[in-house]
Amino acid sequence: MRANPVTRWLIARRIRQHRIGDALWRRIVDDSDLFDGLDAAARARVRTMAARFIAEKKFFGARGFCIDDTVRAAIAAQACRLVVNLGFDSLDACRTVIVYEEGFVAQREVEDEDGIVHTGHEELAGEAAQGGAVVLAWDDAIPRRNEPAYFPTNVVIHEFAHKLDELSGHLNGLPPLPDGMSDGRWPKTFSAAYAELCDMVERDLEPPIDDYAASDPAEFFAVAVETFFTGPDILADGFPQVYALLTELFREDPLDARRPATGTGDS
Ligand SMILES: [Zn+2]
C-alpha cells in the first residue's frame, strides 16, 4: 500500500535529516563484503533505507555502551542490505536494537532426552526473540570481510533474517512469501534440507553450512540467509534448492553479482 502524501513527505524529511555522511558510508561499504555485488543504484537504496532505519528504530546501548553515529549507521546499513529488494516494511518486526560492546551472556534452558530441564548460560553475538528487540554485540556486528578459511558469518544479517521470518507471525523458517512462491516448494525444500543437515550432524559428517543451523528450522533459515549473502557459493553447493528459493525471495542472485563482469557500483 502506498503511503499518503503527508507520510511520504515526513519519511523524506527523516531520510534527509539522518542521511549517513559520505566518509562514514564509504567506510562501511569498503569494510564489509556485504555490499560488493551491489550496483550503484542498489547501494544508494541501501543508504536511503539506512537513514530511515536510523530515524525510525530505537537504539539502546547496554551496560553503558555508547551508541554513536558509526554504530547506528553500520547496523542500519547491514540490516537494510538484507532487504534492499524487498522494501523497508520488511523490517517492521524490529522496532528496537540493543547493542552490547561485546558478546553478552544469556540464560538458556535445555531439555534433555529424559525431559529434565537444565539451566545454563551461553555467550551470544546476537539474539532476536519473537516480539522483542534485536540484540547485537558490536564487536561482532562491526562491518568486516569474512576470512575464507571459516564458514562466513554476519550476525546482523542473521538476526534480521529472524525478524523477516517473524513477519509471518511465527519464528519457524517460513517468512511471508511473495506471489508465485506459495506453491508448497518452500516448506518441502526447507524441511528436506533441514532434515538432511540434522542427519549429517547426528552422523558426525562435515556439514556444508554452519551446524548451528541444525538447532531448529528458524535457525536453519537464518543461517541459510546469512550464508546466502556472505558465502553464496557455499550454500549453492551444499543446498542448491534452498539457494534457488532464496534468490526468488530476495530477488537477487549474490553468486551472479560476484562474477567479475558485474558489481560496478561505487557510490
Ligand atoms: Zn539465530
PDB file of C-alpha atoms and ligand atoms in Angstrom:
ATOM      1  CA  MET A   1       0.000   0.000   0.000  1.00  0.00           C
ATOM      2  CA  ARG A   2       1.350   3.391  -0.988  1.00  0.00           C
ATOM      3  CA  ALA A   3       1.802   5.945   1.822  1.00  0.00           C
ATOM      4  CA  ASN A   4      -0.254   9.137   1.663  1.00  0.00           C
ATOM      5  CA  PRO A   5       1.479  12.404   0.621  1.00  0.00           C
ATOM      6  CA  VAL A   6       1.956  13.698   4.197  1.00  0.00           C
ATOM      7  CA  THR A   7       3.504  10.406   5.322  1.00  0.00           C
ATOM      8  CA  ARG A   8       5.755  10.392   2.257  1.00  0.00           C
ATOM      9  CA  TRP A   9       6.848  13.958   2.998  1.00  0.00           C
ATOM     10  CA  LEU A  10       7.635  13.045   6.631  1.00  0.00           C
ATOM     11  CA  ILE A  11       9.635   9.991   5.572  1.00  0.00           C
ATOM     12  CA  ALA A  12      11.597  12.043   3.016  1.00  0.00           C
ATOM     13  CA  ARG A  13      12.394  14.632   5.688  1.00  0.00           C
ATOM     14  CA  ARG A  14      13.560  11.957   8.135  1.00  0.00           C
ATOM     15  CA  ILE A  15      15.801  10.454   5.465  1.00  0.00           C
ATOM     16  CA  ARG A  16      17.369  13.867   4.733  1.00  0.00           C
ATOM     17  CA  GLN A  17      17.939  14.541   8.440  1.00  0.00           C
ATOM     18  CA  HIS A  18      19.565  11.171   9.144  1.00  0.00           C
ATOM     19  CA  ARG A  19      21.498  10.681   5.925  1.00  0.00           C
ATOM     20  CA  ILE A  20      24.787   8.832   6.507  1.00  0.00           C
ATOM     21  CA  GLY A  21      27.718  11.134   5.699  1.00  0.00           C
ATOM     22  CA  ASP A  22      29.933  10.351   2.704  1.00  0.00           C
ATOM     23  CA  ALA A  23      33.065   9.350   4.638  1.00  0.00           C
ATOM     24  CA  LEU A  24      31.205   7.047   7.032  1.00  0.00           C
ATOM     25  CA  TRP A  25      29.184   5.483   4.234  1.00  0.00           C
ATOM     26  CA  ARG A  26      32.304   4.754   2.201  1.00  0.00           C
ATOM     27  CA  ARG A  27      33.992   3.200   5.219  1.00  0.00           C
ATOM     28  CA  ILE A  28      31.039   0.875   5.884  1.00  0.00           C
ATOM     29  CA  VAL A  29      30.837  -0.222   2.253  1.00  0.00           C
ATOM     30  CA  ASP A  30      34.609  -0.739   1.959  1.00  0.00           C
ATOM     31  CA  ASP A  31      34.972  -2.603   5.252  1.00  0.00           C
ATOM     32  CA  SER A  32      32.186  -5.145   4.617  1.00  0.00           C
ATOM     33  CA  ASP A  33      31.897  -7.788   1.909  1.00  0.00           C
ATOM     34  CA  LEU A  34      28.104  -7.470   2.042  1.00  0.00           C
ATOM     35  CA  PHE A  35      27.970  -4.627  -0.460  1.00  0.00           C
ATOM     36  CA  ASP A  36      30.481  -5.946  -3.011  1.00  0.00           C
ATOM     37  CA  GLY A  37      27.966  -7.270  -5.503  1.00  0.00           C
ATOM     38  CA  LEU A  38      25.552  -4.350  -5.400  1.00  0.00           C
ATOM     39  CA  ASP A  39      25.427  -1.853  -8.242  1.00  0.00           C
ATOM     40  CA  ALA A  40      25.355   1.897  -7.641  1.00  0.00           C
ATOM     41  CA  ALA A  41      21.553   2.108  -7.644  1.00  0.00           C
ATOM     42  CA  ALA A  42      21.173  -0.680  -5.088  1.00  0.00           C
ATOM     43  CA  ARG A  43      23.828   0.852  -2.836  1.00  0.00           C
ATOM     44  CA  ALA A  44      22.020   4.175  -2.995  1.00  0.00           C
ATOM     45  CA  ARG A  45      18.794   2.410  -1.999  1.00  0.00           C
ATOM     46  CA  VAL A  46      20.503   0.807   0.996  1.00  0.00           C
ATOM     47  CA  ARG A  47      21.885   4.199   2.048  1.00  0.00           C
ATOM     48  CA  THR A  48      18.446   5.812   1.859  1.00  0.00           C
ATOM     49  CA  MET A  49      16.773   2.945   3.723  1.00  0.00           C
ATOM     50  CA  ALA A  50      19.509   3.049   6.377  1.00  0.00           C
ATOM     51  CA  ALA A  51      18.800   6.745   7.025  1.00  0.00           C
ATOM     52  CA  ARG A  52      15.149   5.880   7.572  1.00  0.00           C
ATOM     53  CA  PHE A  53      16.167   2.986   9.831  1.00  0.00           C
ATOM     54  CA  ILE A  54      18.258   5.360  11.964  1.00  0.00           C
ATOM     55  CA  ALA A  55      15.323   7.782  12.161  1.00  0.00           C
ATOM     56  CA  GLU A  56      12.611   5.266  12.995  1.00  0.00           C
ATOM     57  CA  LYS A  57      14.189   2.444  15.027  1.00  0.00           C
ATOM     58  CA  LYS A  58      15.300   2.965  18.610  1.00  0.00           C
ATOM     59  CA  PHE A  59      18.877   2.160  19.571  1.00  0.00           C
ATOM     60  CA  PHE A  60      19.932   1.464  23.142  1.00  0.00           C
ATOM     61  CA  GLY A  61      23.422   0.792  24.436  1.00  0.00           C
ATOM     62  CA  ALA A  62      23.571  -1.986  27.043  1.00  0.00           C
ATOM     63  CA  ARG A  63      25.853  -1.885  30.066  1.00  0.00           C
ATOM     64  CA  GLY A  64      26.914   1.668  29.330  1.00  0.00           C
ATOM     65  CA  PHE A  65      27.904   1.048  25.705  1.00  0.00           C
ATOM     66  CA  CYS A  66      27.821   4.349  23.835  1.00  0.00           C
ATOM     67  CA  ILE A  67      25.777   4.298  20.621  1.00  0.00           C
ATOM     68  CA  ASP A  68      27.398   6.727  18.196  1.00  0.00           C
ATOM     69  CA  ASP A  69      26.807   7.551  14.527  1.00  0.00           C
ATOM     70  CA  THR A  70      29.133   4.758  13.389  1.00  0.00           C
ATOM     71  CA  VAL A  71      27.287   2.082  15.381  1.00  0.00           C
ATOM     72  CA  ARG A  72      23.874   3.276  14.201  1.00  0.00           C
ATOM     73  CA  ALA A  73      24.911   3.604  10.545  1.00  0.00           C
ATOM     74  CA  ALA A  74      26.797   0.298  10.374  1.00  0.00           C
ATOM     75  CA  ILE A  75      23.941  -1.728  11.860  1.00  0.00           C
ATOM     76  CA  ALA A  76      21.294   0.110   9.833  1.00  0.00           C
ATOM     77  CA  ALA A  77      23.234  -0.352   6.573  1.00  0.00           C
ATOM     78  CA  GLN A  78      23.705  -4.098   7.079  1.00  0.00           C
ATOM     79  CA  ALA A  79      20.067  -4.636   8.101  1.00  0.00           C
ATOM     80  CA  CYS A  80      18.833  -2.683   5.079  1.00  0.00           C
ATOM     81  CA  ARG A  81      21.242  -4.549   2.786  1.00  0.00           C
ATOM     82  CA  LEU A  82      19.295  -7.711   3.636  1.00  0.00           C
ATOM     83  CA  VAL A  83      16.000  -6.290   2.368  1.00  0.00           C
ATOM     84  CA  VAL A  84      17.249  -3.927  -0.331  1.00  0.00           C
ATOM     85  CA  ASN A  85      14.903  -5.509  -2.897  1.00  0.00           C
ATOM     86  CA  LEU A  86      12.030  -6.205  -0.504  1.00  0.00           C
ATOM     87  CA  GLY A  87      11.421  -2.741   0.893  1.00  0.00           C
ATOM     88  CA  PHE A  88      11.693  -1.037   4.255  1.00  0.00           C
ATOM     89  CA  ASP A  89       8.447  -2.580   5.547  1.00  0.00           C
ATOM     90  CA  SER A  90      10.232  -5.936   5.658  1.00  0.00           C
ATOM     91  CA  LEU A  91      11.961  -4.646   8.793  1.00  0.00           C
ATOM     92  CA  ASP A  92       8.666  -3.910  10.568  1.00  0.00           C
ATOM     93  CA  ALA A  93       9.181  -6.682  13.144  1.00  0.00           C
ATOM     94  CA  CYS A  94      12.136  -4.745  14.558  1.00  0.00           C
ATOM     95  CA  ARG A  95      11.465  -1.556  16.464  1.00  0.00           C
ATOM     96  CA  THR A  96      14.416  -1.607  18.831  1.00  0.00           C
ATOM     97  CA  VAL A  97      18.076  -2.510  18.583  1.00  0.00           C
ATOM     98  CA  ILE A  98      20.044  -3.124  21.781  1.00  0.00           C
ATOM     99  CA  VAL A  99      23.812  -3.111  21.419  1.00  0.00           C
ATOM    100  CA  TYR A 100      26.425  -4.509  23.799  1.00  0.00           C
ATOM    101  CA  GLU A 101      30.051  -3.625  23.348  1.00  0.00           C
ATOM    102  CA  GLU A 102      30.949  -7.307  23.108  1.00  0.00           C
ATOM    103  CA  GLY A 103      29.405 -10.779  23.459  1.00  0.00           C
ATOM    104  CA  PHE A 104      26.699 -10.978  26.097  1.00  0.00           C
ATOM    105  CA  VAL A 105      25.579 -13.823  28.292  1.00  0.00           C
ATOM    106  CA  ALA A 106      22.040 -15.162  28.080  1.00  0.00           C
ATOM    107  CA  GLN A 107      20.350 -17.705  30.308  1.00  0.00           C
ATOM    108  CA  ARG A 108      19.256 -20.837  28.473  1.00  0.00           C
ATOM    109  CA  GLU A 109      17.028 -23.769  29.397  1.00  0.00           C
ATOM    110  CA  VAL A 110      17.673 -27.041  27.625  1.00  0.00           C
ATOM    111  CA  GLU A 111      15.539 -30.172  27.954  1.00  0.00           C
ATOM    112  CA  ASP A 112      17.480 -33.437  27.796  1.00  0.00           C
ATOM    113  CA  GLU A 113      16.297 -36.809  26.453  1.00  0.00           C
ATOM    114  CA  ASP A 114      14.760 -37.692  29.831  1.00  0.00           C
ATOM    115  CA  GLY A 115      12.712 -34.487  29.898  1.00  0.00           C
ATOM    116  CA  ILE A 116      14.867 -32.855  32.553  1.00  0.00           C
ATOM    117  CA  VAL A 117      15.310 -29.126  32.026  1.00  0.00           C
ATOM    118  CA  HIS A 118      18.835 -27.790  32.580  1.00  0.00           C
ATOM    119  CA  THR A 119      19.543 -24.109  33.033  1.00  0.00           C
ATOM    120  CA  GLY A 120      22.818 -22.761  31.720  1.00  0.00           C
ATOM    121  CA  HIS A 121      24.452 -19.703  30.287  1.00  0.00           C
ATOM    122  CA  GLU A 122      25.576 -19.050  26.762  1.00  0.00           C
ATOM    123  CA  GLU A 123      27.656 -16.225  25.327  1.00  0.00           C
ATOM    124  CA  LEU A 124      25.925 -14.737  22.297  1.00  0.00           C
ATOM    125  CA  ALA A 125      26.867 -12.381  19.467  1.00  0.00           C
ATOM    126  CA  GLY A 126      23.218 -11.634  18.720  1.00  0.00           C
ATOM    127  CA  GLU A 127      19.664 -12.528  19.583  1.00  0.00           C
ATOM    128  CA  ALA A 128      16.239 -11.787  18.125  1.00  0.00           C
ATOM    129  CA  ALA A 129      13.429 -13.190  20.223  1.00  0.00           C
ATOM    130  CA  GLN A 130       9.908 -13.111  18.788  1.00  0.00           C
ATOM    131  CA  GLY A 131       8.241  -9.796  19.543  1.00  0.00           C
ATOM    132  CA  GLY A 132      11.439  -8.462  21.113  1.00  0.00           C
ATOM    133  CA  ALA A 133      14.371  -6.270  20.236  1.00  0.00           C
ATOM    134  CA  VAL A 134      17.292  -7.252  18.077  1.00  0.00           C
ATOM    135  CA  VAL A 135      20.263  -7.598  20.422  1.00  0.00           C
ATOM    136  CA  LEU A 136      23.770  -7.378  18.994  1.00  0.00           C
ATOM    137  CA  ALA A 137      27.360  -7.428  20.204  1.00  0.00           C
ATOM    138  CA  TRP A 138      29.118  -4.549  18.497  1.00  0.00           C
ATOM    139  CA  ASP A 139      32.459  -6.336  18.195  1.00  0.00           C
ATOM    140  CA  ASP A 140      30.700  -8.998  16.092  1.00  0.00           C
ATOM    141  CA  ALA A 141      28.459  -6.558  14.220  1.00  0.00           C
ATOM    142  CA  ILE A 142      31.263  -4.268  13.002  1.00  0.00           C
ATOM    143  CA  PRO A 143      31.337  -4.335   9.183  1.00  0.00           C
ATOM    144  CA  ARG A 144      34.074  -6.741   8.139  1.00  0.00           C
ATOM    145  CA  ARG A 145      35.254  -9.136   5.467  1.00  0.00           C
ATOM    146  CA  ASN A 146      34.975 -12.862   6.115  1.00  0.00           C
ATOM    147  CA  GLU A 147      38.112 -14.996   6.263  1.00  0.00           C
ATOM    148  CA  PRO A 148      37.964 -17.710   3.566  1.00  0.00           C
ATOM    149  CA  ALA A 149      39.011 -20.475   5.983  1.00  0.00           C
ATOM    150  CA  TYR A 150      35.811 -20.326   8.063  1.00  0.00           C
ATOM    151  CA  PHE A 151      32.081 -20.521   7.492  1.00  0.00           C
ATOM    152  CA  PRO A 152      31.198 -16.956   6.529  1.00  0.00           C
ATOM    153  CA  THR A 153      29.011 -15.183   9.060  1.00  0.00           C
ATOM    154  CA  ASN A 154      27.249 -11.911   9.594  1.00  0.00           C
ATOM    155  CA  VAL A 155      25.390 -11.505  12.854  1.00  0.00           C
ATOM    156  CA  VAL A 156      23.351  -8.510  11.649  1.00  0.00           C
ATOM    157  CA  ILE A 157      22.076 -10.412   8.613  1.00  0.00           C
ATOM    158  CA  HIS A 158      21.378 -13.444  10.819  1.00  0.00           C
ATOM    159  CA  GLU A 159      19.319 -11.582  13.417  1.00  0.00           C
ATOM    160  CA  PHE A 160      17.377  -9.564  10.877  1.00  0.00           C
ATOM    161  CA  ALA A 161      16.643 -12.766   8.944  1.00  0.00           C
ATOM    162  CA  HIS A 162      14.848 -13.876  12.135  1.00  0.00           C
ATOM    163  CA  LYS A 163      12.898 -10.607  12.083  1.00  0.00           C
ATOM    164  CA  LEU A 164      11.921 -11.220   8.469  1.00  0.00           C
ATOM    165  CA  ASP A 165      10.811 -14.741   9.432  1.00  0.00           C
ATOM    166  CA  GLU A 166       8.789 -13.278  12.327  1.00  0.00           C
ATOM    167  CA  LEU A 167       6.676 -11.161   9.950  1.00  0.00           C
ATOM    168  CA  SER A 168       4.594 -14.273   9.201  1.00  0.00           C
ATOM    169  CA  GLY A 169       3.616 -14.404  12.892  1.00  0.00           C
ATOM    170  CA  HIS A 170       5.872 -17.339  13.774  1.00  0.00           C
ATOM    171  CA  LEU A 171       9.600 -17.895  14.063  1.00  0.00           C
ATOM    172  CA  ASN A 172       9.669 -21.129  12.107  1.00  0.00           C
ATOM    173  CA  GLY A 173      11.765 -20.572   8.984  1.00  0.00           C
ATOM    174  CA  LEU A 174       8.740 -19.717   6.860  1.00  0.00           C
ATOM    175  CA  PRO A 175       8.766 -15.961   6.180  1.00  0.00           C
ATOM    176  CA  PRO A 176       5.985 -14.230   4.215  1.00  0.00           C
ATOM    177  CA  LEU A 177       6.457 -15.340   0.622  1.00  0.00           C
ATOM    178  CA  PRO A 178       5.825 -13.251  -2.477  1.00  0.00           C
ATOM    179  CA  ASP A 179       3.182 -14.211  -5.042  1.00  0.00           C
ATOM    180  CA  GLY A 180       4.356 -17.178  -7.021  1.00  0.00           C
ATOM    181  CA  MET A 181       6.155 -18.809  -4.113  1.00  0.00           C
ATOM    182  CA  SER A 182       3.153 -20.060  -2.157  1.00  0.00           C
ATOM    183  CA  ASP A 183       3.016 -23.306  -4.113  1.00  0.00           C
ATOM    184  CA  GLY A 184       4.457 -25.531  -1.391  1.00  0.00           C
ATOM    185  CA  ARG A 185       8.030 -25.606  -2.687  1.00  0.00           C
ATOM    186  CA  TRP A 186       9.329 -23.635   0.313  1.00  0.00           C
ATOM    187  CA  PRO A 187       8.218 -25.907   3.185  1.00  0.00           C
ATOM    188  CA  LYS A 188       9.064 -29.034   1.189  1.00  0.00           C
ATOM    189  CA  THR A 189      12.567 -27.869   0.227  1.00  0.00           C
ATOM    190  CA  PHE A 190      13.472 -26.334   3.586  1.00  0.00           C
ATOM    191  CA  SER A 191      12.178 -29.316   5.602  1.00  0.00           C
ATOM    192  CA  ALA A 192      14.165 -31.743   3.441  1.00  0.00           C
ATOM    193  CA  ALA A 193      17.349 -29.653   3.686  1.00  0.00           C
ATOM    194  CA  TYR A 194      16.946 -29.223   7.440  1.00  0.00           C
ATOM    195  CA  ALA A 195      16.420 -32.974   7.906  1.00  0.00           C
ATOM    196  CA  GLU A 196      19.486 -33.677   5.734  1.00  0.00           C
ATOM    197  CA  LEU A 197      21.629 -31.306   7.816  1.00  0.00           C
ATOM    198  CA  CYS A 198      20.397 -32.776  11.119  1.00  0.00           C
ATOM    199  CA  ASP A 199      21.178 -36.249   9.818  1.00  0.00           C
ATOM    200  CA  MET A 200      24.729 -35.180   8.849  1.00  0.00           C
ATOM    201  CA  VAL A 201      25.299 -33.603  12.252  1.00  0.00           C
ATOM    202  CA  GLU A 202      23.987 -36.691  14.009  1.00  0.00           C
ATOM    203  CA  ARG A 203      26.311 -38.925  11.983  1.00  0.00           C
ATOM    204  CA  ASP A 204      29.290 -36.634  12.612  1.00  0.00           C
ATOM    205  CA  LEU A 205      29.668 -35.803   8.926  1.00  0.00           C
ATOM    206  CA  GLU A 206      31.051 -32.418   7.966  1.00  0.00           C
ATOM    207  CA  PRO A 207      28.037 -30.162   7.335  1.00  0.00           C
ATOM    208  CA  PRO A 208      28.037 -27.882   4.262  1.00  0.00           C
ATOM    209  CA  ILE A 209      26.909 -24.876   6.338  1.00  0.00           C
ATOM    210  CA  ASP A 210      27.421 -23.923   9.987  1.00  0.00           C
ATOM    211  CA  ASP A 211      25.918 -26.718  12.077  1.00  0.00           C
ATOM    212  CA  TYR A 212      24.173 -24.149  14.279  1.00  0.00           C
ATOM    213  CA  ALA A 213      21.562 -24.354  11.500  1.00  0.00           C
ATOM    214  CA  ALA A 214      20.609 -27.792  12.864  1.00  0.00           C
ATOM    215  CA  SER A 215      19.271 -26.188  16.090  1.00  0.00           C
ATOM    216  CA  ASP A 216      15.755 -25.768  14.693  1.00  0.00           C
ATOM    217  CA  PRO A 217      14.014 -24.711  11.425  1.00  0.00           C
ATOM    218  CA  ALA A 218      14.165 -20.991  12.354  1.00  0.00           C
ATOM    219  CA  GLU A 219      17.936 -21.200  12.843  1.00  0.00           C
ATOM    220  CA  PHE A 220      18.270 -23.171   9.619  1.00  0.00           C
ATOM    221  CA  PHE A 221      16.572 -20.306   7.784  1.00  0.00           C
ATOM    222  CA  ALA A 222      18.697 -17.621   9.498  1.00  0.00           C
ATOM    223  CA  VAL A 223      21.988 -19.435   8.857  1.00  0.00           C
ATOM    224  CA  ALA A 224      20.969 -20.181   5.252  1.00  0.00           C
ATOM    225  CA  VAL A 225      20.229 -16.474   4.681  1.00  0.00           C
ATOM    226  CA  GLU A 226      23.490 -15.473   6.366  1.00  0.00           C
ATOM    227  CA  THR A 227      25.405 -17.883   4.116  1.00  0.00           C
ATOM    228  CA  PHE A 228      23.425 -16.755   1.049  1.00  0.00           C
ATOM    229  CA  PHE A 229      24.734 -13.209   1.476  1.00  0.00           C
ATOM    230  CA  THR A 230      28.217 -13.870   2.865  1.00  0.00           C
ATOM    231  CA  GLY A 231      29.270 -17.101   1.114  1.00  0.00           C
ATOM    232  CA  PRO A 232      26.740 -17.805  -1.626  1.00  0.00           C
ATOM    233  CA  ASP A 233      28.926 -20.441  -3.308  1.00  0.00           C
ATOM    234  CA  ILE A 234      28.903 -22.487  -0.092  1.00  0.00           C
ATOM    235  CA  LEU A 235      25.105 -22.504   0.157  1.00  0.00           C
ATOM    236  CA  ALA A 236      24.671 -23.094  -3.593  1.00  0.00           C
ATOM    237  CA  ASP A 237      26.984 -26.140  -3.373  1.00  0.00           C
ATOM    238  CA  GLY A 238      25.529 -27.529  -0.151  1.00  0.00           C
ATOM    239  CA  PHE A 239      21.835 -26.869  -0.635  1.00  0.00           C
ATOM    240  CA  PRO A 240      21.223 -25.754  -4.254  1.00  0.00           C
ATOM    241  CA  GLN A 241      17.423 -25.826  -3.979  1.00  0.00           C
ATOM    242  CA  VAL A 242      17.480 -23.698  -0.833  1.00  0.00           C
ATOM    243  CA  TYR A 243      19.819 -21.277  -2.614  1.00  0.00           C
ATOM    244  CA  ALA A 244      17.431 -21.102  -5.597  1.00  0.00           C
ATOM    245  CA  LEU A 245      14.431 -20.314  -3.354  1.00  0.00           C
ATOM    246  CA  LEU A 246      16.389 -17.575  -1.576  1.00  0.00           C
ATOM    247  CA  THR A 247      17.193 -15.941  -4.931  1.00  0.00           C
ATOM    248  CA  GLU A 248      13.429 -15.791  -5.512  1.00  0.00           C
ATOM    249  CA  LEU A 249      12.665 -14.466  -2.038  1.00  0.00           C
ATOM    250  CA  PHE A 250      15.364 -11.778  -2.045  1.00  0.00           C
ATOM    251  CA  ARG A 251      15.049 -11.042  -5.781  1.00  0.00           C
ATOM    252  CA  GLU A 252      18.771 -11.215  -6.313  1.00  0.00           C
ATOM    253  CA  ASP A 253      21.482 -13.756  -7.029  1.00  0.00           C
ATOM    254  CA  PRO A 254      24.619 -12.968  -4.999  1.00  0.00           C
ATOM    255  CA  LEU A 255      26.636 -15.520  -6.997  1.00  0.00           C
ATOM    256  CA  ASP A 256      25.810 -13.727 -10.213  1.00  0.00           C
ATOM    257  CA  ALA A 257      26.632 -10.378  -8.664  1.00  0.00           C
ATOM    258  CA  ARG A 258      30.056 -11.626  -7.521  1.00  0.00           C
ATOM    259  CA  ARG A 259      31.157 -12.547 -11.032  1.00  0.00           C
ATOM    260  CA  PRO A 260      33.854 -10.055 -12.118  1.00  0.00           C
ATOM    261  CA  ALA A 261      31.957  -8.520 -15.043  1.00  0.00           C
ATOM    262  CA  THR A 262      29.269  -7.047 -12.763  1.00  0.00           C
ATOM    263  CA  GLY A 263      29.145  -5.157  -9.493  1.00  0.00           C
ATOM    264  CA  THR A 264      30.308  -1.857 -10.900  1.00  0.00           C
ATOM    265  CA  GLY A 265      28.639   0.358  -8.294  1.00  0.00           C
ATOM    266  CA  ASP A 266      30.844   2.612  -6.232  1.00  0.00           C
ATOM    267  CA  SER A 267      28.542   5.123  -4.634  1.00  0.00           C
TER     268      SER A 267
HETATM  269 ZN    ZN B   1      19.561 -17.315  15.261  1.00  0.00          ZN
END
